[in-house]
Coordinates of C-alpha atoms in Angstrom, one line a residue:
Chain A
M1 CA 0.0 0.0 0.0
E2 CA 2.8 2.4 1.0
L3 CA 4.7 1.8 -2.2
L4 CA 1.5 2.1 -4.3
I5 CA 0.7 5.5 -2.7
A6 CA 4.3 6.7 -3.1
L7 CA 4.3 5.8 -6.8
T8 CA 0.9 7.5 -7.3
L9 CA 2.2 10.6 -5.6
G10 CA 5.3 10.6 -7.6
L11 CA 3.4 10.2 -10.9
L12 CA 0.8 12.9 -10.0
F13 CA 3.6 15.3 -9.0
G14 CA 5.6 14.5 -12.1
V15 CA 2.7 14.9 -14.6
G16 CA 1.5 18.0 -12.7
V17 CA 4.8 19.8 -12.7
H18 CA 5.4 18.9 -16.4
Q19 CA 2.1 20.4 -17.3
M20 CA 2.7 23.4 -15.2
L21 CA 5.7 24.2 -17.1
R22 CA 3.9 24.3 -20.5
R23 CA 3.2 27.5 -22.2
N24 CA -0.5 26.8 -22.8
V25 CA -2.5 28.5 -20.0
I26 CA -5.1 25.7 -19.9
R27 CA -2.4 23.0 -19.6
S28 CA -0.6 24.8 -16.9
A29 CA -3.9 25.2 -15.0
I30 CA -4.5 21.5 -15.3
G31 CA -1.0 20.9 -14.0
L32 CA -1.8 23.1 -11.0
V33 CA -5.0 21.0 -10.3
L34 CA -3.0 17.8 -10.5
V35 CA -0.3 19.0 -8.1
G36 CA -3.0 20.2 -5.8
N37 CA -4.5 16.8 -5.7
A38 CA -1.1 15.2 -5.2
V39 CA -0.6 17.4 -2.1
N40 CA -4.0 16.4 -0.8
L41 CA -3.2 12.7 -1.3
F42 CA 0.1 13.2 0.5
L43 CA -1.7 14.9 3.5
I44 CA -4.2 12.0 3.8
H45 CA -1.3 9.6 3.7
C46 CA 0.3 11.4 6.6
G47 CA -2.4 10.1 8.8
A48 CA -1.8 6.4 8.1
Y49 CA 1.4 5.8 10.1
R50 CA 1.8 2.1 9.5
G51 CA 1.4 2.3 5.8
I52 CA -0.9 -0.8 5.7
V53 CA -3.9 1.1 7.1
P54 CA -5.8 2.8 4.5
P55 CA -7.1 6.1 6.0
Y56 CA -10.7 5.4 5.2
T57 CA -11.2 2.0 6.8
T58 CA -10.4 0.5 10.2
I59 CA -8.6 -2.8 10.7
E60 CA -9.0 -4.6 13.9
G61 CA -6.7 -3.1 16.5
Q62 CA -5.5 -0.3 14.3
S63 CA -7.0 3.0 13.3
S64 CA -6.0 5.9 11.3
D65 CA -5.5 9.5 12.4
P66 CA -8.6 11.6 11.6
L67 CA -6.8 15.0 11.8
P68 CA -5.2 14.9 8.4
Q69 CA -8.6 14.0 6.9
A70 CA -10.0 17.1 8.5
L71 CA -7.1 19.1 7.1
V72 CA -7.6 17.6 3.6
L73 CA -11.3 18.5 3.7
T74 CA -10.4 22.1 4.4
A75 CA -7.6 22.1 1.7
I76 CA -10.0 20.6 -0.9
V77 CA -12.6 23.3 -0.2
I78 CA -10.0 26.1 -0.5
G79 CA -8.5 24.5 -3.5
M80 CA -11.9 24.3 -5.2
G81 CA -12.5 28.0 -4.6
G82 CA -9.1 28.7 -6.1
F83 CA -9.4 26.5 -9.1
S84 CA -12.8 28.0 -10.0
F85 CA -11.2 31.4 -9.9
V86 CA -8.5 30.1 -12.3
L87 CA -11.2 28.8 -14.6
A88 CA -13.0 32.1 -14.6
V89 CA -9.7 33.9 -15.5
L90 CA -9.1 31.4 -18.3
Y91 CA -12.6 32.2 -19.6
V92 CA -11.7 35.9 -19.7
F93 CA -8.5 35.1 -21.6
A94 CA -10.4 33.0 -24.1
L95 CA -13.0 35.7 -24.7
R96 CA -10.7 38.7 -24.8
D97 CA -7.5 37.4 -26.3
R98 CA -8.7 34.4 -28.3
T99 CA -5.6 32.4 -27.4
G100 CA -4.4 29.9 -25.0
D101 CA -0.7 30.7 -25.4
M102 CA 0.8 32.5 -22.5
A103 CA 3.1 34.5 -24.8
N104 CA 0.1 36.0 -26.5
V105 CA -1.9 36.8 -23.4
S106 CA 0.7 39.1 -22.0
Q107 CA -0.3 42.8 -22.0
L108 CA 1.9 43.8 -19.1
K109 CA 5.1 43.3 -21.1
H110 CA 7.1 46.5 -21.3
Chain B
M1 CA -5.3 31.2 32.8
P2 CA -6.5 32.9 35.9
E3 CA -3.6 35.2 36.4
T4 CA -4.2 37.4 33.3
S5 CA -6.7 40.1 34.0
V6 CA -7.5 40.5 30.3
N7 CA -10.4 38.6 28.7
P8 CA -8.7 36.2 26.3
H9 CA -11.5 36.7 23.8
L10 CA -10.0 40.1 23.0
A11 CA -7.6 38.2 20.7
L12 CA -10.6 37.1 18.6
L13 CA -12.0 40.6 18.2
P14 CA -9.7 42.0 15.5
I15 CA -10.4 38.9 13.3
V16 CA -14.2 38.7 14.0
L17 CA -15.1 42.3 13.6
P18 CA -14.0 42.7 9.9
L19 CA -15.2 39.2 9.0
A20 CA -18.7 39.9 10.5
A21 CA -18.8 43.3 8.9
A22 CA -17.9 41.7 5.5
A23 CA -20.7 39.1 5.8
V24 CA -23.3 41.7 7.0
G25 CA -22.3 44.1 4.2
L26 CA -22.4 41.5 1.5
L27 CA -25.8 40.3 2.7
L28 CA -27.6 43.5 3.6
L29 CA -25.9 46.5 2.1
R30 CA -25.1 45.3 -1.5
H31 CA -27.0 48.1 -3.1
R32 CA -26.0 50.8 -0.7
P33 CA -22.3 51.6 -1.3
R34 CA -22.2 54.6 1.1
A35 CA -23.6 52.6 4.0
M36 CA -21.2 49.7 3.1
A37 CA -18.2 52.1 3.2
L38 CA -19.3 53.5 6.5
L39 CA -19.7 49.9 7.9
A40 CA -16.3 49.0 6.7
L41 CA -14.8 52.1 8.3
A42 CA -16.5 51.4 11.5
A43 CA -15.4 47.7 11.5
M44 CA -11.8 48.7 10.8
A45 CA -11.9 51.4 13.5
G46 CA -13.2 48.7 15.9
G47 CA -10.4 46.4 14.7
V48 CA -7.8 49.0 15.4
W49 CA -9.2 49.6 18.8
A50 CA -9.2 45.9 19.6
S51 CA -5.6 45.4 18.4
W52 CA -4.5 48.5 20.3
S53 CA -6.0 47.0 23.5
L54 CA -4.2 43.7 22.7
V55 CA -0.9 45.5 22.3
S56 CA -1.4 47.4 25.5
A57 CA -2.5 44.3 27.4
V58 CA 0.6 42.4 26.1
N59 CA 2.8 45.3 27.0
A60 CA 1.3 45.6 30.5
E61 CA 1.4 41.9 31.3
G62 CA 4.6 41.0 29.5
A63 CA 2.8 37.8 28.5
P64 CA 0.6 37.0 25.5
V65 CA -3.1 36.9 25.5
V66 CA -3.9 33.2 24.7
L67 CA -7.4 32.1 23.6
H68 CA -8.2 28.4 23.3
V69 CA -10.9 28.7 20.7
G70 CA -14.1 26.8 21.6
G71 CA -12.7 25.7 24.9
W72 CA -10.5 23.0 23.4
R73 CA -7.0 23.2 24.9
A74 CA -4.0 23.5 22.7
P75 CA -2.4 21.4 21.3
F76 CA -5.7 19.5 20.6
G77 CA -7.6 22.6 19.7
I78 CA -6.6 25.7 17.8
N79 CA -5.4 28.6 19.9
L80 CA -4.9 32.2 19.2
V81 CA -1.7 33.6 20.6
A82 CA -1.5 37.3 20.7
D83 CA 2.2 37.6 21.8
H84 CA 4.3 40.7 21.3
L85 CA 5.1 40.0 17.7
G86 CA 1.5 39.0 16.7
A87 CA -0.2 41.8 18.5
M88 CA 2.2 44.4 17.1
M89 CA 1.8 43.1 13.5
A90 CA -2.0 42.9 13.9
L91 CA -2.1 46.5 15.0
M92 CA 0.1 47.6 12.0
C93 CA -2.2 45.7 9.6
Q94 CA -5.4 47.0 11.1
S95 CA -4.2 50.7 11.1
V96 CA -3.0 50.6 7.5
L97 CA -6.2 48.9 6.4
L98 CA -8.2 51.5 8.2
A99 CA -6.4 54.1 6.1
G100 CA -7.0 52.0 3.0
V101 CA -10.8 51.9 3.6
L102 CA -10.7 55.7 4.2
Y103 CA -8.8 56.1 0.8
A104 CA -11.3 53.9 -1.0
R105 CA -14.2 56.0 0.3
G106 CA -12.7 59.1 -1.2
C107 CA -11.5 57.6 -4.5
R108 CA -12.9 57.8 -7.9
D109 CA -12.1 54.3 -9.2
T110 CA -15.1 52.4 -10.7
C111 CA -14.2 49.2 -8.9
V112 CA -14.9 50.6 -5.4
R113 CA -18.5 50.7 -6.3
F114 CA -18.7 47.0 -6.9
P115 CA -20.7 45.4 -4.1
V116 CA -17.8 43.0 -3.3
F117 CA -15.1 45.6 -2.9
Y118 CA -15.5 46.5 0.7
P119 CA -16.3 43.0 1.9
L120 CA -13.1 41.7 0.2
L121 CA -11.1 44.5 1.8
L122 CA -12.5 43.4 5.2
T123 CA -11.8 39.7 4.6
L124 CA -8.3 40.8 3.6
A125 CA -8.0 42.5 7.0
A126 CA -9.5 39.4 8.8
G127 CA -7.1 37.0 7.0
L128 CA -4.0 39.1 7.7
T129 CA -4.8 39.5 11.4
G130 CA -5.8 35.9 11.8
A131 CA -2.6 34.6 10.2
M132 CA -0.6 36.8 12.6
L133 CA -2.5 35.9 15.7
T134 CA -3.0 32.2 15.2
G135 CA -0.9 29.6 17.1
D136 CA -1.6 26.8 14.6
L137 CA 0.3 26.2 11.4
F138 CA -2.6 24.8 9.4
N139 CA -4.8 27.7 10.6
F140 CA -2.0 30.0 9.3
F141 CA -2.4 28.4 5.9
V142 CA -6.1 28.9 5.9
F143 CA -5.9 32.6 6.9
A144 CA -3.1 33.1 4.4
E145 CA -5.3 31.7 1.6
L146 CA -8.0 34.1 2.7
V147 CA -5.6 37.0 2.2
V148 CA -4.5 35.6 -1.2
I149 CA -8.0 35.1 -2.5
S150 CA -9.2 38.5 -1.3
G151 CA -6.2 40.3 -2.8
T152 CA -6.4 38.5 -6.1
V153 CA -10.1 39.2 -6.7
L154 CA -9.6 42.8 -5.7
T155 CA -6.9 43.1 -8.3
A156 CA -8.9 41.2 -10.9
C157 CA -11.7 43.8 -10.7
S158 CA -9.3 46.7 -11.1
D159 CA -9.9 49.5 -13.6
H160 CA -6.6 48.7 -15.2
R161 CA -6.9 46.5 -18.2
G162 CA -4.0 44.3 -17.2
G163 CA -5.6 43.6 -13.8
V164 CA -6.9 40.1 -14.7
E165 CA -3.6 39.0 -16.1
A166 CA -1.6 40.3 -13.1
A167 CA -4.1 38.7 -10.8
Y168 CA -3.8 35.4 -12.6
K169 CA 0.0 35.6 -12.4
Y170 CA -0.1 36.2 -8.7
F171 CA -2.8 33.7 -8.0
Y172 CA -0.9 31.0 -9.8
I173 CA 2.3 31.6 -7.9
A174 CA 0.4 32.0 -4.6
L175 CA -1.3 28.6 -5.2
V176 CA 2.1 27.1 -5.6
A177 CA 3.1 28.8 -2.3
A178 CA 0.0 27.5 -0.7
M179 CA 0.8 23.9 -1.9
A180 CA 4.4 24.3 -0.5
L181 CA 3.0 25.4 2.8
L182 CA 0.5 22.5 2.8
L183 CA 3.3 20.0 2.0
A184 CA 5.3 21.5 4.8
N185 CA 2.3 21.0 7.1
G186 CA 2.1 17.4 6.0
C187 CA 5.8 16.7 6.5
L188 CA 5.8 18.3 10.0
Y189 CA 2.6 16.4 10.9
A190 CA 4.0 13.1 9.7
E191 CA 7.2 13.6 11.6
Y192 CA 6.1 15.2 14.8
G193 CA 2.4 14.5 15.0
T194 CA 1.2 18.0 15.8
L195 CA 0.6 21.3 14.0
N196 CA 0.3 23.6 17.0
M197 CA 3.3 26.0 16.6
A198 CA 4.3 25.9 20.3
D199 CA 4.0 22.1 20.5
L200 CA 5.8 21.8 17.2
A201 CA 8.6 24.0 18.4
A202 CA 9.1 21.9 21.5
R203 CA 9.1 18.7 19.6
I204 CA 11.4 20.0 16.9
A205 CA 13.8 21.1 19.6
D206 CA 13.8 17.6 21.0
R207 CA 14.5 15.9 17.7
P208 CA 15.9 18.4 15.2
D209 CA 17.4 15.9 12.8
A210 CA 14.3 14.1 11.8
P211 CA 14.4 13.3 8.1
L212 CA 11.4 15.3 7.0
A213 CA 12.3 18.4 9.2
G214 CA 14.7 19.7 6.6
V215 CA 12.2 19.2 3.8
A216 CA 9.6 21.0 5.8
L217 CA 12.0 23.9 6.5
G218 CA 12.8 24.3 2.8
L219 CA 9.2 24.2 1.8
L220 CA 8.3 26.8 4.5
L221 CA 11.1 29.1 3.3
V222 CA 9.9 28.9 -0.3
S223 CA 6.3 29.5 0.5
L224 CA 7.0 32.4 2.8
G225 CA 9.5 33.8 0.4
I226 CA 6.8 33.9 -2.3
K227 CA 4.5 35.6 0.1
C228 CA 6.9 38.4 0.9
A229 CA 8.3 38.7 -2.7
A230 CA 11.8 37.8 -1.6
V231 CA 14.1 37.9 -4.5
P232 CA 14.1 34.6 -6.4
F233 CA 10.3 34.6 -6.1
H234 CA 9.6 38.3 -6.8
F235 CA 8.7 38.3 -10.5
W236 CA 4.9 38.6 -10.0
Q237 CA 5.1 41.5 -7.6
P238 CA 5.7 44.6 -9.7
D239 CA 2.8 43.7 -12.2
F240 CA 0.5 42.8 -9.4
H241 CA 1.1 45.9 -7.2
T242 CA 1.0 48.2 -10.2
T243 CA -2.3 47.1 -11.8
S244 CA -4.4 46.7 -8.6
P245 CA -6.7 49.6 -7.6
T246 CA -4.7 52.2 -5.6
A247 CA -6.6 51.6 -2.4
V248 CA -5.7 47.9 -2.7
S249 CA -2.2 48.2 -4.0
A250 CA -1.4 50.4 -1.1
M251 CA -2.4 47.5 1.2
L252 CA -0.7 44.8 -0.8
S253 CA 2.6 46.6 -1.0
S254 CA 2.6 47.6 2.6
V255 CA 1.0 45.1 4.9
V256 CA 0.3 42.0 2.8
V257 CA 3.9 41.4 2.0
K258 CA 4.6 41.6 5.8
L259 CA 2.8 38.4 6.2
G260 CA 5.7 36.6 4.7
V261 CA 8.2 38.6 6.9
Y262 CA 6.1 37.7 9.9
G263 CA 6.1 34.0 8.9
L264 CA 9.9 34.0 8.4
I265 CA 10.5 35.6 11.8
R266 CA 8.3 32.8 13.3
V267 CA 10.1 30.1 11.4
S268 CA 13.6 31.3 12.2
M269 CA 13.0 32.3 15.8
L270 CA 10.4 29.8 17.0
L271 CA 10.2 26.7 14.9
F272 CA 13.8 26.2 13.6
P273 CA 16.0 28.4 15.9
H274 CA 18.8 25.9 15.6
A275 CA 18.9 25.7 11.8
D276 CA 22.1 27.6 10.8
S277 CA 21.4 27.4 7.1
V278 CA 18.4 29.9 7.4
S279 CA 20.4 33.0 8.3
P280 CA 22.7 33.1 5.2
L281 CA 19.8 32.3 3.0
L282 CA 17.8 35.2 4.3
V283 CA 20.7 37.6 4.2
G284 CA 21.5 36.6 0.7
A285 CA 17.9 36.9 -0.5
G286 CA 17.7 40.3 1.3
V287 CA 20.8 41.7 -0.3
A288 CA 19.6 40.4 -3.7
G289 CA 16.2 42.1 -3.1
V290 CA 17.9 45.4 -2.2
A291 CA 19.8 45.2 -5.5
V292 CA 17.0 44.1 -7.8
G293 CA 14.4 46.4 -6.2
G294 CA 16.7 49.4 -6.1
L295 CA 17.8 49.1 -9.7
G296 CA 14.4 48.1 -10.9
A297 CA 12.9 51.2 -9.3
V298 CA 15.5 53.5 -10.9
G299 CA 14.7 51.9 -14.3
T300 CA 10.9 52.1 -14.4
H301 CA 8.7 54.6 -16.2
D302 CA 5.7 54.4 -14.0
L303 CA 5.2 56.0 -10.6
K304 CA 3.3 53.1 -9.1
R305 CA 5.6 50.5 -10.6
M306 CA 8.6 52.4 -9.1
L307 CA 7.0 52.1 -5.6
A308 CA 6.3 48.4 -6.2
Y309 CA 10.0 47.8 -7.0
S310 CA 10.9 49.9 -4.0
T311 CA 8.9 47.5 -1.8
L312 CA 11.2 44.7 -3.0
A313 CA 14.2 46.7 -1.8
Q314 CA 12.7 47.5 1.5
I315 CA 11.6 43.9 2.1
G316 CA 15.2 43.1 1.4
F317 CA 16.3 45.3 4.3
M318 CA 13.9 43.5 6.6
L319 CA 15.1 40.0 5.4
V320 CA 18.7 40.9 6.0
A321 CA 17.9 42.1 9.6
V322 CA 15.8 39.0 10.2
G323 CA 18.6 36.9 8.9
W324 CA 21.1 38.4 11.4
K325 CA 18.8 37.1 14.2
S326 CA 20.4 39.1 17.0
G327 CA 18.1 41.0 19.4
P328 CA 18.8 44.4 18.0
A329 CA 18.5 43.1 14.4
I330 CA 15.1 41.6 15.0
A331 CA 13.9 44.8 16.8
A332 CA 15.2 46.8 13.8
A333 CA 13.4 44.5 11.4
L334 CA 10.1 45.0 13.3
V335 CA 10.5 48.8 13.5
F336 CA 11.4 48.8 9.8
A337 CA 8.3 46.7 8.9
I338 CA 6.0 49.1 10.7
N339 CA 7.5 52.2 9.4
H340 CA 7.6 50.9 5.8
A341 CA 4.0 49.8 6.0
L342 CA 2.9 53.4 6.9
V343 CA 5.1 55.1 4.4
K344 CA 4.6 52.8 1.5
A345 CA 0.8 52.8 1.8
A346 CA 0.9 56.6 1.9
M347 CA 3.2 56.9 -1.1
L348 CA 1.1 54.6 -3.2
M349 CA -2.0 56.5 -2.2
L350 CA -0.3 59.8 -3.3
A351 CA 0.7 58.2 -6.6
G352 CA -2.9 57.1 -7.1
A353 CA -4.2 60.5 -6.2
V354 CA -1.9 62.1 -8.8
A355 CA -2.9 59.5 -11.4
S356 CA -6.5 60.2 -10.7
R357 CA -6.0 63.8 -11.7
A358 CA -4.0 63.1 -14.8
P359 CA -5.8 63.6 -18.2
V360 CA -5.6 59.8 -18.8
K361 CA -5.8 57.6 -15.7
S362 CA -2.3 56.3 -15.5
A363 CA 0.7 56.6 -13.3
S364 CA 3.2 56.5 -16.1
F365 CA 5.7 59.3 -15.9
E366 CA 4.8 60.6 -19.4
V367 CA 1.2 61.1 -18.3
V368 CA 1.7 62.4 -14.8
A369 CA 4.7 64.7 -15.4
G370 CA 3.8 68.2 -14.3
V371 CA 0.4 67.1 -12.9
G372 CA 1.6 67.6 -9.4
R373 CA 1.9 71.4 -10.0
A374 CA -1.9 71.6 -9.3
L375 CA -1.4 69.6 -6.1
P376 CA 1.2 71.3 -4.0
G377 CA -0.2 69.6 -0.8
A378 CA 0.4 66.2 -2.2
G379 CA 3.9 67.3 -3.2
V380 CA 4.7 68.1 0.4
L381 CA 3.4 64.8 1.5
F382 CA 5.2 62.9 -1.2
L383 CA 8.5 64.7 -0.3
L384 CA 8.1 63.7 3.4
G385 CA 7.2 60.1 2.4
G386 CA 10.2 60.0 0.1
M387 CA 12.5 61.3 2.8
A388 CA 11.1 58.5 5.0
L389 CA 11.8 55.9 2.3
A390 CA 15.3 57.2 1.8
G391 CA 15.9 57.3 5.5
L392 CA 16.3 61.0 6.3
P393 CA 15.5 62.6 9.6
P394 CA 13.1 63.6 11.0
M395 CA 11.0 60.9 9.4
N396 CA 10.5 57.4 10.8
G397 CA 12.5 55.8 7.9
F398 CA 15.7 57.3 9.5
V399 CA 15.0 55.5 12.8
S400 CA 14.5 52.1 11.0
K401 CA 17.5 52.4 8.8
L402 CA 19.7 53.5 11.6
G403 CA 18.5 50.4 13.6
V404 CA 19.4 48.1 10.7
F405 CA 22.8 49.6 10.2
R406 CA 23.6 49.5 13.9
A407 CA 22.6 45.9 14.1
G408 CA 24.8 45.2 11.1
V409 CA 27.8 47.0 12.7
D410 CA 27.3 44.8 15.8
Q411 CA 27.4 41.7 13.5
A412 CA 30.4 43.1 11.6
A413 CA 28.6 42.1 8.4
W414 CA 30.5 44.6 6.3
L415 CA 29.7 43.1 2.9
A416 CA 25.9 43.1 3.5
L417 CA 26.2 46.6 5.0
G418 CA 27.9 47.9 1.9
A419 CA 25.2 46.4 -0.3
L420 CA 22.5 48.0 1.9
A421 CA 24.3 51.4 1.7
V422 CA 24.4 51.2 -2.1
G423 CA 20.7 50.2 -2.0
S424 CA 19.9 53.3 0.1
L425 CA 21.6 55.5 -2.5
C426 CA 19.3 54.0 -5.2
T427 CA 16.4 55.1 -3.0
F428 CA 17.6 58.7 -3.0
V429 CA 17.9 58.5 -6.8
Y430 CA 14.5 57.2 -7.6
V431 CA 12.6 59.2 -5.0
A432 CA 14.2 62.5 -6.1
R433 CA 13.7 61.6 -9.8
S434 CA 10.0 60.9 -9.3
F435 CA 9.4 64.0 -7.2
Q436 CA 11.2 66.1 -9.8
R437 CA 9.2 64.6 -12.8
V438 CA 5.8 65.0 -11.2
W439 CA 6.1 68.2 -9.1
W440 CA 8.9 70.3 -10.5
E441 CA 9.3 69.7 -14.2
S442 CA 7.3 72.0 -16.4
P443 CA 5.9 69.8 -19.2
E444 CA 6.4 70.6 -22.8
A445 CA 2.7 70.7 -23.6
A446 CA 0.3 72.3 -21.1
V447 CA -1.1 69.7 -18.8
H448 CA -4.8 69.9 -18.0
A449 CA -5.0 68.3 -14.6
K450 CA -8.5 67.5 -13.6
P451 CA -9.8 69.7 -10.8
Y452 CA -11.1 66.7 -8.8
G453 CA -9.6 63.4 -7.8
D454 CA -8.9 61.0 -5.0
S455 CA -9.0 62.5 -1.5
L456 CA -5.8 63.1 0.3
A457 CA -7.1 62.5 3.8
A458 CA -5.7 58.9 4.2
P459 CA -2.1 59.7 3.0
L460 CA -2.2 62.8 5.2
L461 CA -3.0 60.6 8.2
L462 CA -0.3 58.0 7.4
I463 CA 2.4 60.6 6.8
T464 CA 1.5 62.3 10.0
A465 CA 1.8 59.0 11.8
S466 CA 5.2 58.3 10.2
L467 CA 6.4 61.9 11.1
A468 CA 5.2 61.3 14.7
L469 CA 7.0 58.0 14.8
G470 CA 10.1 59.7 13.5
V471 CA 10.0 62.5 16.1
A472 CA 9.1 60.3 19.0
P473 CA 10.2 56.8 18.2
Q474 CA 10.9 55.7 21.8
P475 CA 7.6 53.8 22.6
L476 CA 7.9 51.9 19.3
L477 CA 11.6 51.2 19.8
S478 CA 11.2 49.9 23.4
F479 CA 8.2 47.7 22.4
A480 CA 10.2 46.3 19.5
S481 CA 13.2 45.5 21.7
D482 CA 10.8 43.9 24.2
T483 CA 9.5 41.8 21.3
A484 CA 13.0 40.8 20.3
A485 CA 13.8 39.8 23.8
W486 CA 10.6 37.8 24.0
L487 CA 11.3 36.1 20.7
A488 CA 14.9 35.2 21.7
D489 CA 13.8 32.3 23.9
P490 CA 11.3 30.0 22.2
A491 CA 10.7 28.2 25.5
V492 CA 8.8 31.3 26.9
Y493 CA 6.4 31.2 23.9
I494 CA 5.9 27.5 24.3
D495 CA 5.1 27.8 28.0
A496 CA 2.8 30.7 27.6
S497 CA 0.9 29.2 24.7
L498 CA 0.4 25.7 26.1
K499 CA -0.2 27.0 29.7
G500 CA -2.7 24.9 31.6
T501 CA -2.3 21.9 29.2
P502 CA -2.1 18.6 30.9

């Protein structure tokens, strides 16, 4: 279980960071969402000390820590607010500039 | 906590007042902008009063006001710890934001008439104060996000056409900072099993070499560095602080960046006091900030942008002082932070007031050159503010720069001191140049300054305050050195904040 979660985390971070570094604004926004979810997964995993206890079930004699789950709930809500703002801004770019390329959006270049 | 005579709920008041006013305003006063502005003003005045009483309570008792929210004792519940540092920073934020609301009331931007404007300004105040008073690292993240989201939306609704783009740029980088902070939270929780700052500090001191501690420290430094626009992470800052509405950019450039400075002080003094790698990093980032900010400010063609770059340099001064870590250096950093907040807010407001009277609404030097001739009062204020930025007596900037340089001489950090001296020279250059272009120069074509524009009441108040702090700095200086003495020993904070815990 621990190895699986570690690999998933690595994959999510890797794909997310790769997409964040793209020039296309929509791709970079998707990268941000992926990294955000990787962080949340990491936080949930912090609560399962033994590694064999999935944070959402209880095995006889072992239990997982509920605090990271509460933290993740908060982080998800905040993240959702943030990502919806990002989508709204992408909509403005799409309407106003008719482009998804970061280099063409820039009006603040001097 | 029977021995404190102060009601601990006082620590909640500066957070709750603006937050409640924001909710009430958004629900009931959406279509009454005047009533909304008055409500915001009243809430901020109440917040200033509450944080002032916090500061005087802390000063009188010599111990923090600790509130265990909901009756749950720390480290199991979340506590608010208004210690010397937190209360002082909260008072600074609330006072500057009061001036910001006052400016927004007298300003002619379209965006201040949006129903969300004042509520967002109030949530900005609540978030800043909350982040500075909380004793819990995750709670710090939540309040910091409140600040980020309020600031971003306020900038996105700016009159400036580039507002959306600058807001996106900032929001993207701020989300990265938030993720770094969240990851640091996760690392610390996995390693030490707590997120209460006092408890965490005690456990880190017990076992400083835990494998994830270094990772967490690095992530915290990155995230707080982004928040205060320390130099490798500064690229969003000039755009963001230039395009936001004046009332907001005055807040962003003065108090919002201080959130990062506050966090760095907490990290280096409380959580990781033993980590030797932090000091050189902070000093290096600070010196780089002074260089980049000073040169950038000299090279710009826009009054507001110049002041935004100047913030980079001034934050650099604070980071260098925080990096030195000695008592006088920390005290100097705090005095510098407060003085800079007052002066920078006033300067940006003056820049906005001049831009609002220009034929085209812009702070670009080509547009505003000569506009100041119709506004001699603003010129006097700008000159005084510029003297404070450059560090000339009798303004408060002199006191703060003197403090930083004296701390540097104590440390015998001659290289950094030389860089700071050159940075100060840059300040003289750009302040003098901007004053000359806007107030002295007679433009080639006749300038038709508009007869009306943003009110000068708020910058007048702020400049008066900074003049007062320059003439009579003793109360601030002694409180700052008390704060530095209080921060020097993490054990005192830990005891006070976990007092009464089984």
